[in-house]
Amino acid sequence: MNLIRHFLAGYTENFLLALVLWPMASFALTLPILAYLYHRDGRLRLGSTVSTYLAVLYLLGVACFTLYPLPSGDSGLGITYGVPWQLNPLAFVGDFRREGVSVLPQIAFNVVFFIPLGFIAGRLLRWGFWRSLLAGLLVSFCVEAAQGTGLFGIYPYAYRTADVDDLIYNTTGAVLGWLAAAALGRVLPPGALAEDGEVTHEPGFVRRCVAFWLDTLLTTLISLVVAGIIVLVLHNVPGGERWVDEPWALWAECLAFFLVELAWPARHDGSTPGGAFVRMSCETKPRTGGQRAAFYVARLVVLGGAYLFFPLAWPLLVLFYLFVRMMPYDLI
């Protein structure tokens, strides 16, 4: 027990760093996973939501435990000298001869540390055995490569040991995690997946937010490409230089927003590109003629306000949805 306590004591700061980064990184890392789950399952279960947030914490923990603390100062490990790679897969034999059972906590930690990754791959992502094994191998390889290259060249020397044995231990842990997920699946099978073409006309607030996030990414991408092409053309046509300073990026973004949030869903039964990916339609009830047109105009105004006044608009929309259980434009 003292061996384990002594071993874990050195990682306290790493775990605290993961907890500090969690709220900031969860927004960026969780949304893609939620989008994938909506696309695959057609719904979002409470267990999946909790598992997603825990998975984000776990991934942050992997990064913090394996890469932190970083080198600092003007000299020392990683600054003026490095640690050689350990490429002998039988090096653990010599470790046992020199240090005895005191090496066991390190080996056990490297195995146990990757069990959640295999479990996430098998249970949350529902990957097969070989895909999960490959995921564990690749994640572990990235970690070892980062350690052995000074965080991919950011530091002139390696500040931690890139160990081939760790690669074996980590991959073994991922395999054990996948086997645990498979065993749990026999006792408590995961829910059914979405059927082809399944779309809901009663999306919840979280699904709406995920769809809007995807649409925002697409809008930004389109506007950057269009504005870039316009500026490039203006730089290469006679007299075009005087038009380069116009706010092309803003106009392109407005056009892209109009296309993504109005023109596209109006022609695709209420599904924006992001909405189609998470299997939802914004049309919560049948509307025709002027009522449908008014609905889309109101929706464009509300989402445009949410897009332009993000810090203020979203809390108001959340409160409105909590009390009314629908968005303002759904009232039309």
JSON list of C-alpha atoms in Angstrom, two decimals, residues 55-230:
[
{"chain": "A", "resi": 55, "resn": "ALA", "atom": "CA", "xyz": [-14.61, 10.42, -21.29]},
{"chain": "A", "resi": 56, "resn": "VAL", "atom": "CA", "xyz": [-13.53, 14.04, -21.77]},
{"chain": "A", "resi": 57, "resn": "LEU", "atom": "CA", "xyz": [-12.12, 14.13, -18.24]},
{"chain": "A", "resi": 58, "resn": "TYR", "atom": "CA", "xyz": [-10.32, 10.86, -18.91]},
{"chain": "A", "resi": 59, "resn": "LEU", "atom": "CA", "xyz": [-8.73, 12.14, -22.14]},
{"chain": "A", "resi": 60, "resn": "LEU", "atom": "CA", "xyz": [-7.57, 15.26, -20.34]},
{"chain": "A", "resi": 61, "resn": "GLY", "atom": "CA", "xyz": [-6.20, 13.09, -17.58]},
{"chain": "A", "resi": 62, "resn": "VAL", "atom": "CA", "xyz": [-4.22, 11.03, -20.10]},
{"chain": "A", "resi": 63, "resn": "ALA", "atom": "CA", "xyz": [-2.66, 14.20, -21.52]},
{"chain": "A", "resi": 64, "resn": "CYS", "atom": "CA", "xyz": [-1.89, 15.69, -18.10]},
{"chain": "A", "resi": 65, "resn": "PHE", "atom": "CA", "xyz": [-0.55, 12.52, -16.51]},
{"chain": "A", "resi": 66, "resn": "THR", "atom": "CA", "xyz": [1.71, 11.69, -19.45]},
{"chain": "A", "resi": 67, "resn": "LEU", "atom": "CA", "xyz": [2.95, 15.12, -20.56]},
{"chain": "A", "resi": 68, "resn": "TYR", "atom": "CA", "xyz": [2.87, 17.35, -17.45]},
{"chain": "A", "resi": 69, "resn": "PRO", "atom": "CA", "xyz": [4.91, 18.89, -15.83]},
{"chain": "A", "resi": 70, "resn": "LEU", "atom": "CA", "xyz": [6.64, 20.54, -18.76]},
{"chain": "A", "resi": 71, "resn": "PRO", "atom": "CA", "xyz": [10.32, 21.54, -18.76]},
{"chain": "A", "resi": 72, "resn": "SER", "atom": "CA", "xyz": [11.10, 25.02, -17.45]},
{"chain": "A", "resi": 73, "resn": "GLY", "atom": "CA", "xyz": [14.11, 27.23, -16.81]},
{"chain": "A", "resi": 74, "resn": "ASP", "atom": "CA", "xyz": [17.30, 27.73, -18.79]},
{"chain": "A", "resi": 75, "resn": "SER", "atom": "CA", "xyz": [18.87, 24.32, -18.26]},
{"chain": "A", "resi": 76, "resn": "GLY", "atom": "CA", "xyz": [18.04, 20.82, -17.20]},
{"chain": "A", "resi": 77, "resn": "LEU", "atom": "CA", "xyz": [15.98, 17.92, -18.47]},
{"chain": "A", "resi": 78, "resn": "GLY", "atom": "CA", "xyz": [14.35, 18.74, -21.80]},
{"chain": "A", "resi": 79, "resn": "ILE", "atom": "CA", "xyz": [16.19, 22.06, -22.10]},
{"chain": "A", "resi": 80, "resn": "THR", "atom": "CA", "xyz": [19.89, 21.20, -22.34]},
{"chain": "A", "resi": 81, "resn": "TYR", "atom": "CA", "xyz": [19.78, 17.40, -22.27]},
{"chain": "A", "resi": 82, "resn": "GLY", "atom": "CA", "xyz": [17.23, 14.67, -22.83]},
{"chain": "A", "resi": 83, "resn": "VAL", "atom": "CA", "xyz": [16.18, 11.13, -21.98]},
{"chain": "A", "resi": 84, "resn": "PRO", "atom": "CA", "xyz": [17.02, 8.32, -24.42]},
{"chain": "A", "resi": 85, "resn": "TRP", "atom": "CA", "xyz": [14.29, 6.12, -25.88]},
{"chain": "A", "resi": 86, "resn": "GLN", "atom": "CA", "xyz": [13.80, 2.70, -24.32]},
{"chain": "A", "resi": 87, "resn": "LEU", "atom": "CA", "xyz": [13.20, 0.30, -27.24]},
{"chain": "A", "resi": 88, "resn": "ASN", "atom": "CA", "xyz": [13.92, -3.05, -25.57]},
{"chain": "A", "resi": 89, "resn": "PRO", "atom": "CA", "xyz": [10.60, -4.87, -24.95]},
{"chain": "A", "resi": 90, "resn": "LEU", "atom": "CA", "xyz": [12.31, -7.12, -22.36]},
{"chain": "A", "resi": 91, "resn": "ALA", "atom": "CA", "xyz": [13.70, -4.27, -20.30]},
{"chain": "A", "resi": 92, "resn": "PHE", "atom": "CA", "xyz": [11.18, -5.04, -17.54]},
{"chain": "A", "resi": 93, "resn": "VAL", "atom": "CA", "xyz": [13.14, -8.24, -16.76]},
{"chain": "A", "resi": 94, "resn": "GLY", "atom": "CA", "xyz": [16.18, -6.18, -15.81]},
{"chain": "A", "resi": 95, "resn": "ASP", "atom": "CA", "xyz": [13.96, -3.81, -13.83]},
{"chain": "A", "resi": 96, "resn": "PHE", "atom": "CA", "xyz": [12.65, -6.73, -11.77]},
{"chain": "A", "resi": 97, "resn": "ARG", "atom": "CA", "xyz": [16.17, -7.96, -11.10]},
{"chain": "A", "resi": 98, "resn": "ARG", "atom": "CA", "xyz": [17.32, -4.54, -9.91]},
{"chain": "A", "resi": 99, "resn": "GLU", "atom": "CA", "xyz": [14.25, -3.22, -8.08]},
{"chain": "A", "resi": 100, "resn": "GLY", "atom": "CA", "xyz": [12.07, -6.23, -7.34]},
{"chain": "A", "resi": 101, "resn": "VAL", "atom": "CA", "xyz": [8.33, -5.80, -6.82]},
{"chain": "A", "resi": 102, "resn": "SER", "atom": "CA", "xyz": [8.68, -2.04, -6.53]},
{"chain": "A", "resi": 103, "resn": "VAL", "atom": "CA", "xyz": [8.27, -1.84, -10.33]},
{"chain": "A", "resi": 104, "resn": "LEU", "atom": "CA", "xyz": [4.82, -3.46, -10.17]},
{"chain": "A", "resi": 105, "resn": "PRO", "atom": "CA", "xyz": [2.85, -0.25, -9.40]},
{"chain": "A", "resi": 106, "resn": "GLN", "atom": "CA", "xyz": [4.31, 1.42, -12.51]},
{"chain": "A", "resi": 107, "resn": "ILE", "atom": "CA", "xyz": [3.42, -1.56, -14.71]},
{"chain": "A", "resi": 108, "resn": "ALA", "atom": "CA", "xyz": [-0.05, -1.89, -13.18]},
{"chain": "A", "resi": 109, "resn": "PHE", "atom": "CA", "xyz": [-0.67, 1.83, -13.59]},
{"chain": "A", "resi": 110, "resn": "ASN", "atom": "CA", "xyz": [0.20, 1.74, -17.30]},
{"chain": "A", "resi": 111, "resn": "VAL", "atom": "CA", "xyz": [-2.21, -1.16, -17.81]},
{"chain": "A", "resi": 112, "resn": "VAL", "atom": "CA", "xyz": [-5.05, 0.21, -15.67]},
{"chain": "A", "resi": 113, "resn": "PHE", "atom": "CA", "xyz": [-4.67, 3.72, -17.09]},
{"chain": "A", "resi": 114, "resn": "PHE", "atom": "CA", "xyz": [-5.78, 2.58, -20.54]},
{"chain": "A", "resi": 115, "resn": "ILE", "atom": "CA", "xyz": [-8.62, 0.29, -19.45]},
{"chain": "A", "resi": 116, "resn": "PRO", "atom": "CA", "xyz": [-11.12, 3.20, -19.61]},
{"chain": "A", "resi": 117, "resn": "LEU", "atom": "CA", "xyz": [-10.05, 3.91, -23.19]},
{"chain": "A", "resi": 118, "resn": "GLY", "atom": "CA", "xyz": [-10.89, 0.37, -24.26]},
{"chain": "A", "resi": 119, "resn": "PHE", "atom": "CA", "xyz": [-14.16, 0.52, -22.32]},
{"chain": "A", "resi": 120, "resn": "ILE", "atom": "CA", "xyz": [-15.11, 3.81, -23.99]},
{"chain": "A", "resi": 121, "resn": "ALA", "atom": "CA", "xyz": [-14.28, 2.37, -27.40]},
{"chain": "A", "resi": 122, "resn": "GLY", "atom": "CA", "xyz": [-16.31, -0.77, -26.79]},
{"chain": "A", "resi": 123, "resn": "ARG", "atom": "CA", "xyz": [-19.27, 0.61, -24.87]},
{"chain": "A", "resi": 124, "resn": "LEU", "atom": "CA", "xyz": [-19.72, 4.27, -25.80]},
{"chain": "A", "resi": 125, "resn": "LEU", "atom": "CA", "xyz": [-18.39, 4.19, -29.37]},
{"chain": "A", "resi": 126, "resn": "ARG", "atom": "CA", "xyz": [-19.31, 0.50, -29.92]},
{"chain": "A", "resi": 127, "resn": "TRP", "atom": "CA", "xyz": [-16.14, -0.27, -31.82]},
{"chain": "A", "resi": 128, "resn": "GLY", "atom": "CA", "xyz": [-15.06, -3.82, -32.50]},
{"chain": "A", "resi": 129, "resn": "PHE", "atom": "CA", "xyz": [-12.11, -5.59, -30.89]},
{"chain": "A", "resi": 130, "resn": "TRP", "atom": "CA", "xyz": [-9.46, -4.86, -33.49]},
{"chain": "A", "resi": 131, "resn": "ARG", "atom": "CA", "xyz": [-10.51, -1.24, -33.94]},
{"chain": "A", "resi": 132, "resn": "SER", "atom": "CA", "xyz": [-10.39, -0.71, -30.17]},
{"chain": "A", "resi": 133, "resn": "LEU", "atom": "CA", "xyz": [-7.00, -2.41, -29.94]},
{"chain": "A", "resi": 134, "resn": "LEU", "atom": "CA", "xyz": [-5.69, -0.18, -32.73]},
{"chain": "A", "resi": 135, "resn": "ALA", "atom": "CA", "xyz": [-7.10, 2.90, -30.96]},
{"chain": "A", "resi": 136, "resn": "GLY", "atom": "CA", "xyz": [-5.28, 1.96, -27.76]},
{"chain": "A", "resi": 137, "resn": "LEU", "atom": "CA", "xyz": [-2.07, 1.34, -29.69]},
{"chain": "A", "resi": 138, "resn": "LEU", "atom": "CA", "xyz": [-2.29, 4.64, -31.58]},
{"chain": "A", "resi": 139, "resn": "VAL", "atom": "CA", "xyz": [-3.12, 6.74, -28.50]},
{"chain": "A", "resi": 140, "resn": "SER", "atom": "CA", "xyz": [-0.27, 5.14, -26.58]},
{"chain": "A", "resi": 141, "resn": "PHE", "atom": "CA", "xyz": [2.10, 5.64, -29.52]},
{"chain": "A", "resi": 142, "resn": "CYS", "atom": "CA", "xyz": [1.16, 9.33, -29.72]},
{"chain": "A", "resi": 143, "resn": "VAL", "atom": "CA", "xyz": [1.86, 9.71, -26.00]},
{"chain": "A", "resi": 144, "resn": "GLU", "atom": "CA", "xyz": [5.23, 7.96, -26.22]},
{"chain": "A", "resi": 145, "resn": "ALA", "atom": "CA", "xyz": [6.16, 9.89, -29.36]},
{"chain": "A", "resi": 146, "resn": "ALA", "atom": "CA", "xyz": [5.29, 13.18, -27.64]},
{"chain": "A", "resi": 147, "resn": "GLN", "atom": "CA", "xyz": [7.43, 12.22, -24.66]},
{"chain": "A", "resi": 148, "resn": "GLY", "atom": "CA", "xyz": [10.33, 11.04, -26.81]},
{"chain": "A", "resi": 149, "resn": "THR", "atom": "CA", "xyz": [10.41, 14.05, -29.14]},
{"chain": "A", "resi": 150, "resn": "GLY", "atom": "CA", "xyz": [10.16, 16.86, -26.61]},
{"chain": "A", "resi": 151, "resn": "LEU", "atom": "CA", "xyz": [6.43, 17.31, -27.28]},
{"chain": "A", "resi": 152, "resn": "PHE", "atom": "CA", "xyz": [6.94, 16.98, -31.04]},
{"chain": "A", "resi": 153, "resn": "GLY", "atom": "CA", "xyz": [9.85, 19.41, -31.16]},
{"chain": "A", "resi": 154, "resn": "ILE", "atom": "CA", "xyz": [8.54, 22.14, -28.89]},
{"chain": "A", "resi": 155, "resn": "TYR", "atom": "CA", "xyz": [11.42, 21.34, -26.54]},
{"chain": "A", "resi": 156, "resn": "PRO", "atom": "CA", "xyz": [14.90, 20.58, -27.90]},
{"chain": "A", "resi": 157, "resn": "TYR", "atom": "CA", "xyz": [15.21, 17.32, -25.97]},
{"chain": "A", "resi": 158, "resn": "ALA", "atom": "CA", "xyz": [12.95, 14.57, -24.67]},
{"chain": "A", "resi": 159, "resn": "TYR", "atom": "CA", "xyz": [11.93, 15.27, -21.08]},
{"chain": "A", "resi": 160, "resn": "ARG", "atom": "CA", "xyz": [10.37, 11.86, -20.42]},
{"chain": "A", "resi": 161, "resn": "THR", "atom": "CA", "xyz": [11.23, 8.31, -21.42]},
{"chain": "A", "resi": 162, "resn": "ALA", "atom": "CA", "xyz": [9.59, 6.96, -24.55]},
{"chain": "A", "resi": 163, "resn": "ASP", "atom": "CA", "xyz": [9.26, 3.31, -23.52]},
{"chain": "A", "resi": 164, "resn": "VAL", "atom": "CA", "xyz": [8.20, 0.48, -25.82]},
{"chain": "A", "resi": 165, "resn": "ASP", "atom": "CA", "xyz": [7.09, -1.49, -22.74]},
{"chain": "A", "resi": 166, "resn": "ASP", "atom": "CA", "xyz": [4.60, 1.29, -21.92]},
{"chain": "A", "resi": 167, "resn": "LEU", "atom": "CA", "xyz": [3.20, 0.84, -25.43]},
{"chain": "A", "resi": 168, "resn": "ILE", "atom": "CA", "xyz": [2.61, -2.85, -24.68]},
{"chain": "A", "resi": 169, "resn": "TYR", "atom": "CA", "xyz": [1.13, -2.20, -21.23]},
{"chain": "A", "resi": 170, "resn": "ASN", "atom": "CA", "xyz": [-1.19, 0.57, -22.49]},
{"chain": "A", "resi": 171, "resn": "THR", "atom": "CA", "xyz": [-2.47, -1.52, -25.39]},
{"chain": "A", "resi": 172, "resn": "THR", "atom": "CA", "xyz": [-3.05, -4.43, -23.03]},
{"chain": "A", "resi": 173, "resn": "GLY", "atom": "CA", "xyz": [-5.11, -2.14, -20.82]},
{"chain": "A", "resi": 174, "resn": "ALA", "atom": "CA", "xyz": [-7.21, -1.01, -23.78]},
{"chain": "A", "resi": 175, "resn": "VAL", "atom": "CA", "xyz": [-7.88, -4.65, -24.68]},
{"chain": "A", "resi": 176, "resn": "LEU", "atom": "CA", "xyz": [-8.94, -5.43, -21.09]},
{"chain": "A", "resi": 177, "resn": "GLY", "atom": "CA", "xyz": [-11.27, -2.40, -21.15]},
{"chain": "A", "resi": 178, "resn": "TRP", "atom": "CA", "xyz": [-12.87, -3.59, -24.38]},
{"chain": "A", "resi": 179, "resn": "LEU", "atom": "CA", "xyz": [-13.35, -7.09, -22.91]},
{"chain": "A", "resi": 180, "resn": "ALA", "atom": "CA", "xyz": [-15.00, -5.51, -19.85]},
{"chain": "A", "resi": 181, "resn": "ALA", "atom": "CA", "xyz": [-17.36, -3.56, -22.11]},
{"chain": "A", "resi": 182, "resn": "ALA", "atom": "CA", "xyz": [-18.21, -6.73, -24.05]},
{"chain": "A", "resi": 183, "resn": "ALA", "atom": "CA", "xyz": [-18.92, -8.58, -20.80]},
{"chain": "A", "resi": 184, "resn": "LEU", "atom": "CA", "xyz": [-21.17, -5.76, -19.59]},
{"chain": "A", "resi": 185, "resn": "GLY", "atom": "CA", "xyz": [-22.96, -5.77, -22.95]},
{"chain": "A", "resi": 186, "resn": "ARG", "atom": "CA", "xyz": [-24.04, -9.38, -22.38]},
{"chain": "A", "resi": 187, "resn": "VAL", "atom": "CA", "xyz": [-25.63, -8.45, -19.04]},
{"chain": "A", "resi": 188, "resn": "LEU", "atom": "CA", "xyz": [-26.81, -4.93, -19.91]},
{"chain": "A", "resi": 189, "resn": "PRO", "atom": "CA", "xyz": [-27.07, -4.54, -23.69]},
{"chain": "A", "resi": 190, "resn": "PRO", "atom": "CA", "xyz": [-26.67, -1.00, -25.06]},
{"chain": "A", "resi": 191, "resn": "GLY", "atom": "CA", "xyz": [-29.69, 0.67, -26.63]},
{"chain": "A", "resi": 192, "resn": "ALA", "atom": "CA", "xyz": [-30.72, 0.22, -30.24]},
{"chain": "A", "resi": 193, "resn": "LEU", "atom": "CA", "xyz": [-29.14, 2.32, -32.96]},
{"chain": "A", "resi": 194, "resn": "ALA", "atom": "CA", "xyz": [-31.07, 4.73, -35.13]},
{"chain": "A", "resi": 195, "resn": "GLU", "atom": "CA", "xyz": [-32.69, 3.45, -38.29]},
{"chain": "A", "resi": 196, "resn": "ASP", "atom": "CA", "xyz": [-31.90, 4.84, -41.73]},
{"chain": "A", "resi": 197, "resn": "GLY", "atom": "CA", "xyz": [-33.82, 8.04, -42.38]},
{"chain": "A", "resi": 198, "resn": "GLU", "atom": "CA", "xyz": [-34.94, 8.42, -38.77]},
{"chain": "A", "resi": 199, "resn": "VAL", "atom": "CA", "xyz": [-35.57, 12.10, -38.01]},
{"chain": "A", "resi": 200, "resn": "THR", "atom": "CA", "xyz": [-37.27, 13.67, -35.01]},
{"chain": "A", "resi": 201, "resn": "HIS", "atom": "CA", "xyz": [-39.56, 16.70, -35.26]},
{"chain": "A", "resi": 202, "resn": "GLU", "atom": "CA", "xyz": [-39.48, 17.18, -31.49]},
{"chain": "A", "resi": 203, "resn": "PRO", "atom": "CA", "xyz": [-35.79, 17.87, -30.76]},
{"chain": "A", "resi": 204, "resn": "GLY", "atom": "CA", "xyz": [-34.67, 18.76, -27.27]},
{"chain": "A", "resi": 205, "resn": "PHE", "atom": "CA", "xyz": [-32.59, 21.80, -26.41]},
{"chain": "A", "resi": 206, "resn": "VAL", "atom": "CA", "xyz": [-29.27, 19.93, -26.32]},
{"chain": "A", "resi": 207, "resn": "ARG", "atom": "CA", "xyz": [-29.83, 18.42, -29.76]},
{"chain": "A", "resi": 208, "resn": "ARG", "atom": "CA", "xyz": [-30.75, 21.86, -31.12]},
{"chain": "A", "resi": 209, "resn": "CYS", "atom": "CA", "xyz": [-27.52, 23.29, -29.65]},
{"chain": "A", "resi": 210, "resn": "VAL", "atom": "CA", "xyz": [-25.39, 20.54, -31.16]},
{"chain": "A", "resi": 211, "resn": "ALA", "atom": "CA", "xyz": [-27.03, 21.05, -34.57]},
{"chain": "A", "resi": 212, "resn": "PHE", "atom": "CA", "xyz": [-26.51, 24.82, -34.32]},
{"chain": "A", "resi": 213, "resn": "TRP", "atom": "CA", "xyz": [-22.86, 24.25, -33.41]},
{"chain": "A", "resi": 214, "resn": "LEU", "atom": "CA", "xyz": [-22.37, 22.09, -36.50]},
{"chain": "A", "resi": 215, "resn": "ASP", "atom": "CA", "xyz": [-24.15, 24.65, -38.67]},
{"chain": "A", "resi": 216, "resn": "THR", "atom": "CA", "xyz": [-21.96, 27.40, -37.21]},
{"chain": "A", "resi": 217, "resn": "LEU", "atom": "CA", "xyz": [-18.82, 25.48, -38.14]},
{"chain": "A", "resi": 218, "resn": "LEU", "atom": "CA", "xyz": [-20.14, 25.03, -41.67]},
{"chain": "A", "resi": 219, "resn": "THR", "atom": "CA", "xyz": [-21.13, 28.71, -41.90]},
{"chain": "A", "resi": 220, "resn": "THR", "atom": "CA", "xyz": [-17.67, 29.81, -40.79]},
{"chain": "A", "resi": 221, "resn": "LEU", "atom": "CA", "xyz": [-15.97, 27.46, -43.25]},
{"chain": "A", "resi": 222, "resn": "ILE", "atom": "CA", "xyz": [-18.09, 28.64, -46.17]},
{"chain": "A", "resi": 223, "resn": "SER", "atom": "CA", "xyz": [-17.59, 32.32, -45.34]},
{"chain": "A", "resi": 224, "resn": "LEU", "atom": "CA", "xyz": [-13.81, 31.92, -45.02]},
{"chain": "A", "resi": 225, "resn": "VAL", "atom": "CA", "xyz": [-13.56, 30.13, -48.37]},
{"chain": "A", "resi": 226, "resn": "VAL", "atom": "CA", "xyz": [-15.84, 32.58, -50.19]},
{"chain": "A", "resi": 227, "resn": "ALA", "atom": "CA", "xyz": [-14.18, 35.67, -48.70]},
{"chain": "A", "resi": 228, "resn": "GLY", "atom": "CA", "xyz": [-10.74, 34.24, -49.45]},
{"chain": "A", "resi": 229, "resn": "ILE", "atom": "CA", "xyz": [-11.65, 33.59, -53.08]},
{"chain": "A", "resi": 230, "resn": "ILE", "atom": "CA", "xyz": [-13.07, 37.11, -53.47]}
]
